Amino acid sequence: MNRYLRWVAALAVASLTTGCSLIGSSGPEPAARTVTLVAHDSFVADPAVLADFERRSGIHLEVRNSGDAGELTNKLVLSRAAPLGDVAYGVDSTFASRALGAGVFAPHRSAAAERGPQRYAQDQEQRLTAIDVADVCLNIDTGWFAQHRVPEPATLRDLTDPRYRGLIALPDPTTSSPGLAFLLGTVAAFGDPGWQDYWRDLTANDVKLSAGWEEAYNQDFSGATGQGPRPIVLSYASSPAAEVDETGRPRTRALLDTCYRQVEYAGVLAGAKDPQAAGEVVDFLLSPEFQAQVPDQMYVYPAVDGVALPPGWAESAPLPQDPAELPAAEVERNRDRWVEQWRTLVRG
Amino acid sequence: MNHGLRRRLPVALAAVIVLGFLGLFFAWPVAAIVGLGLRGEAGAVLVEPSTWRLVGFTLGQAAASTAVALLAGLPLAYVLARLAVPGRGLLRVAVTVPFVLPTIVVGMAFRALFGADAGVLAIVLANAFFNVAVVARTVSGLWSHLDRRMEDAARSLGASRLRAFTSVTLPALLPALGSAASVVFLFSATSFGVVLVLGGGELRTLETEIYLRTVQLLDLPGAAALSLLQLAAVVAALLVATVARRRRETALRLRAPSDTARRPQGAEWWVVGLAGLVLCGLGTPIVTLLLRSVSTRDGWGLAGYRALLGTGQNGTLEVTGLEAALNSVRTAVDATWMALLFGLLASFVLVAIRRRAVAESLDLALMLPLGVSAVTVGFGYLITLGSLPGDLRTSPLLVPFAQALVVTPLVIRMVLPVLRAIDERLRQAAATLGAGPWRVRREIDVPLAARTVLAAAGFGFVIALGEFGATGFLARPDAPTLPVAIARLLGRPGELNSQLAYAACTLLMIVTVLGVVLIERLRGRTDAVEEF
């Protein structure tokens, strides 16, 4: 054997035997029934609630994060011939039509869907079950407005007022999913093509665009840790619950009349290895235990009626009463055109 | 078994392993996803003028970034290779740190330093910031082995210091410079996070456009057309680099490094000064990050560091910051040995192949993973690896595999110039003195290459630690690496999350420094072997 090869082999053996390698450290054997849950990146659940479900059902739950709602949907569409798992969670109302059109999901009817989720149903067969709702809304730094004696804005129209010139930070709709939701919100509010005039006025009012929510919120927004220069930012209705001072009072507030609703769905994947167990997992996502921990873990609202919100949410992060929404099919039909028009309009 | 066969069999075996790995984890997935796109109307994208503006901007910013990285990296390489100044080991470590920092974090640091509208300049500087390490390490690797007496001879014949440098040293360094330049160009042409954060969605490259079309729009035909365009641009750049290297990877008189370093004299102090300036430039964003990690709304504090033991505000992460660090180390160890295995096998094959055209084609093919979008490879995995037994798409091994794909070309680029530079006459001399072929390898090749191989291992480990493109797509939530955890933390509201993200950045730097120091110590010990 060649000297190099021997050297290389010795190296490989050495690193394998150090026990520092993944191959060297395989985990414990999973339970007899394993369900793989493919979820968006924001999926987090209370480990105790998951463990309790696994014990009661005898199902071992494997969670795989797979990007944001759009990325997840596209991955599911591409891999439908050999699905990535058994259940998917996180396809939202913006992308639901794409997933349903591609035949990614199989029908599954959860009993608990009657108590709320049903109203967000996308099709008769209930291939997608609503698990939670999230509202993309403008957030403001209330301290800034008090300090500068500027009245707080309330509506989308207010933002084009010269008073709020240079105060707004938004993520780009073409590169960010909350940004896209905001664009859809303006379409819902001002109609097509009325939204284009609105954006002309908004752009003239010096909004600062960034590629993602991360930069807009962490760097441009004055109400977050980064303490940037701008007191108005696009985020979620629930974000103020994370921005509380020492006394537990929120430093920021969501403008509830500027919200666009995103419903997040779960569904059994067509071609799942164990559809029965996969259905049990969807039922679990609608269970009171799971629904109750959804706000604290993911900053979204439970889809099932009558689930109590965490203490403080009523004050800091109330659910918007009348958020804007567009039918999923309409979004699917027009999304690319709107985004392209927005790009020409704002980016020139 | 006849002699020729015994010589060729290991080469053939190694070639099969290398090509098999490359084919299975790169060529097949990429071909599959691009092929899927080409079934649609891919041609339409190519006639849009905006596409060609994208190509121009992509190549332009990559070329500018490469130039800046070369200019900034050379003084550092000189100091590392040639001068015996105090703190040289520290310098080698410090230069490497920028390379591992998560792009989103560096992007945000540059955004803070330059303002949000700095645009192209910020992108070029940020790309160069990441890649100075590639230049410094690749070039100093060969430089420290160059026989100083050639230069001294030129000087004693009356050449000025500059003349001696340009006519003797620079030509000898060209293979390493070409290697570094091509790697930096590829990294810069395909840098994704930097362009996204600093371009603000307005400045776009082929890479960000491929990402948008694949991940957000599911416009596979458009993405496929752009991927092919990027591939063509990358192959063209690599061909230029190959031609530039062609006549220059010749035998050099390599020496053990201890002979070549000496105390700086005269004008060399200027180089030391320049290196110091570059170091300050590299340090600025790092210090910004460090300050960010200890600043809270109510002044200075260590809340972020204490939070490393936890999982973030309301359990944003599935594991603690420390566990994420361990995952990073584990994954990077796996990626490193895989990359070393494939990189050394490939280098060995490349040196053994006598026909230049074949060797150059294989070399080029091995570089391609750096030039193809991580999204293309990742989405390719979705439609190909599912049909293999054991569904690798969900295997924890996929992340190190994907990282090894990125690290392997760099190992080759570092090791190959040294292997090629070994004077055949040394081997012949050893043979004349009665050494068998294996003995020749052991006595000549191994001692001369060992240091560079260890350096490549260290650098590869560091790349894998900081790798986010492929890792971001493939990492599992229960086993996030530090960069993945940091990106996740920055994607959530809450003071604790953002403090923890910056503390985790510091932890990543510390792990990097420890890794590099360890490798440096190992490298130091090889000195004994090198007394030949």
CSV table of C-alpha atoms in Angstrom, one decimal, chain A residues 57-178:
chain,number,residue,atom,x,y,z
A,57,SER,CA,-48.7,7.2,22.1
A,58,GLY,CA,-45.6,5.0,21.8
A,59,ILE,CA,-44.6,7.1,18.9
A,60,HIS,CA,-41.1,8.4,18.6
A,61,LEU,CA,-41.2,11.8,17.1
A,62,GLU,CA,-38.3,13.0,14.9
A,63,VAL,CA,-38.3,16.7,14.1
A,64,ARG,CA,-36.5,18.0,11.0
A,65,ASN,CA,-36.4,21.7,10.4
A,66,SER,CA,-36.4,22.6,6.7
A,67,GLY,CA,-36.3,26.3,6.2
A,68,ASP,CA,-39.0,29.0,6.3
A,69,ALA,CA,-42.6,28.4,5.1
A,70,GLY,CA,-41.6,29.0,1.4
A,71,GLU,CA,-38.5,26.8,1.5
A,72,LEU,CA,-40.3,24.1,3.4
A,73,THR,CA,-43.2,24.1,0.9
A,74,ASN,CA,-40.8,23.9,-2.1
A,75,LYS,CA,-38.8,21.1,-0.5
A,76,LEU,CA,-42.0,19.1,0.1
A,77,VAL,CA,-43.0,19.7,-3.5
A,78,LEU,CA,-39.7,18.6,-4.9
A,79,SER,CA,-39.4,15.5,-2.7
A,80,ARG,CA,-43.0,14.3,-3.0
A,81,ALA,CA,-42.0,11.1,-4.9
A,82,ALA,CA,-39.9,10.1,-1.8
A,83,PRO,CA,-41.2,12.3,1.0
A,84,LEU,CA,-38.8,13.7,3.6
A,85,GLY,CA,-41.0,12.5,6.5
A,86,ASP,CA,-44.5,11.6,7.5
A,87,VAL,CA,-46.0,14.9,8.7
A,88,ALA,CA,-45.3,18.4,7.7
A,89,TYR,CA,-45.9,21.5,9.8
A,90,GLY,CA,-45.4,25.1,8.8
A,91,VAL,CA,-46.8,25.4,5.3
A,92,ASP,CA,-48.7,28.7,5.6
A,93,SER,CA,-51.6,30.3,3.9
A,94,THR,CA,-49.3,32.1,1.5
A,95,PHE,CA,-47.9,28.8,0.1
A,96,ALA,CA,-50.8,26.4,0.9
A,97,SER,CA,-52.1,26.4,-2.7
A,98,ARG,CA,-48.7,25.4,-4.1
A,99,ALA,CA,-48.5,22.4,-1.8
A,100,LEU,CA,-52.1,21.3,-2.4
A,101,GLY,CA,-51.8,21.8,-6.1
A,102,ALA,CA,-48.7,19.5,-6.1
A,103,GLY,CA,-50.5,16.8,-4.2
A,104,VAL,CA,-48.1,16.8,-1.3
A,105,PHE,CA,-50.6,16.1,1.4
A,106,ALA,CA,-53.1,13.3,2.1
A,107,PRO,CA,-56.5,13.9,3.7
A,108,HIS,CA,-56.7,13.6,7.5
A,109,ARG,CA,-59.6,14.7,9.7
A,110,SER,CA,-58.8,15.6,13.3
A,111,ALA,CA,-61.7,15.7,15.8
A,112,ALA,CA,-60.3,18.9,17.4
A,113,ALA,CA,-60.4,20.7,14.0
A,114,GLU,CA,-64.0,21.4,14.7
A,115,ARG,CA,-63.1,23.8,17.5
A,116,GLY,CA,-61.6,26.6,15.5
A,117,PRO,CA,-59.1,25.3,12.9
A,118,GLN,CA,-61.9,24.4,10.6
A,119,ARG,CA,-62.5,28.0,9.8
A,120,TYR,CA,-59.1,28.2,8.1
A,121,ALA,CA,-59.7,25.1,6.1
A,122,GLN,CA,-58.1,25.2,2.6
A,123,ASP,CA,-60.1,22.4,1.0
A,124,GLN,CA,-63.0,20.0,1.5
A,125,GLU,CA,-60.8,17.0,2.1
A,126,GLN,CA,-58.9,18.7,5.0
A,127,ARG,CA,-55.5,17.8,3.7
A,128,LEU,CA,-54.2,20.8,5.7
A,129,THR,CA,-55.2,21.4,9.3
A,130,ALA,CA,-54.6,24.9,10.8
A,131,ILE,CA,-52.4,24.6,13.9
A,132,ASP,CA,-51.6,28.3,14.7
A,133,VAL,CA,-52.1,31.8,13.4
A,134,ALA,CA,-49.5,34.5,13.3
A,135,ASP,CA,-50.1,38.1,12.4
A,136,VAL,CA,-47.5,40.2,10.6
A,137,CYS,CA,-48.0,43.8,11.9
A,138,LEU,CA,-46.0,47.0,12.2
A,139,ASN,CA,-44.4,47.4,15.6
A,140,ILE,CA,-43.6,50.7,17.2
A,141,ASP,CA,-41.1,51.8,19.9
A,142,THR,CA,-43.6,53.5,22.2
A,143,GLY,CA,-40.9,55.1,24.3
A,144,TRP,CA,-39.5,56.9,21.2
A,145,PHE,CA,-42.9,58.4,20.3
A,146,ALA,CA,-43.5,59.5,23.9
A,147,GLN,CA,-40.1,61.1,24.1
A,148,HIS,CA,-40.3,62.9,20.8
A,149,ARG,CA,-43.9,63.9,21.3
A,150,VAL,CA,-45.0,62.5,18.0
A,151,PRO,CA,-48.4,60.9,17.9
A,152,GLU,CA,-48.3,57.1,17.3
A,153,PRO,CA,-49.4,56.0,13.9
A,154,ALA,CA,-52.3,53.6,13.7
A,155,THR,CA,-53.1,52.6,10.1
A,156,LEU,CA,-51.2,51.7,6.9
A,157,ARG,CA,-52.3,55.0,5.4
A,158,ASP,CA,-50.8,56.9,8.4
A,159,LEU,CA,-47.3,55.7,7.3
A,160,THR,CA,-47.4,57.9,4.2
A,161,ASP,CA,-47.9,61.0,6.4
A,162,PRO,CA,-44.8,63.2,6.2
A,163,ARG,CA,-44.7,63.1,10.1
A,164,TYR,CA,-43.4,59.5,9.8
A,165,ARG,CA,-40.9,60.3,7.1
A,166,GLY,CA,-37.6,58.4,7.7
A,167,LEU,CA,-39.0,56.5,10.7
A,168,ILE,CA,-39.9,53.1,9.0
A,169,ALA,CA,-37.8,50.0,8.6
A,170,LEU,CA,-39.2,47.2,6.4
A,171,PRO,CA,-37.8,43.9,5.1
A,172,ASP,CA,-37.8,43.4,1.4
A,173,PRO,CA,-40.9,41.4,0.2
A,174,THR,CA,-38.7,39.6,-2.4
A,175,THR,CA,-36.2,38.2,0.1
A,176,SER,CA,-38.2,37.9,3.4
A,177,SER,CA,-41.4,36.1,4.2
A,178,PRO,CA,-42.8,38.7,6.7
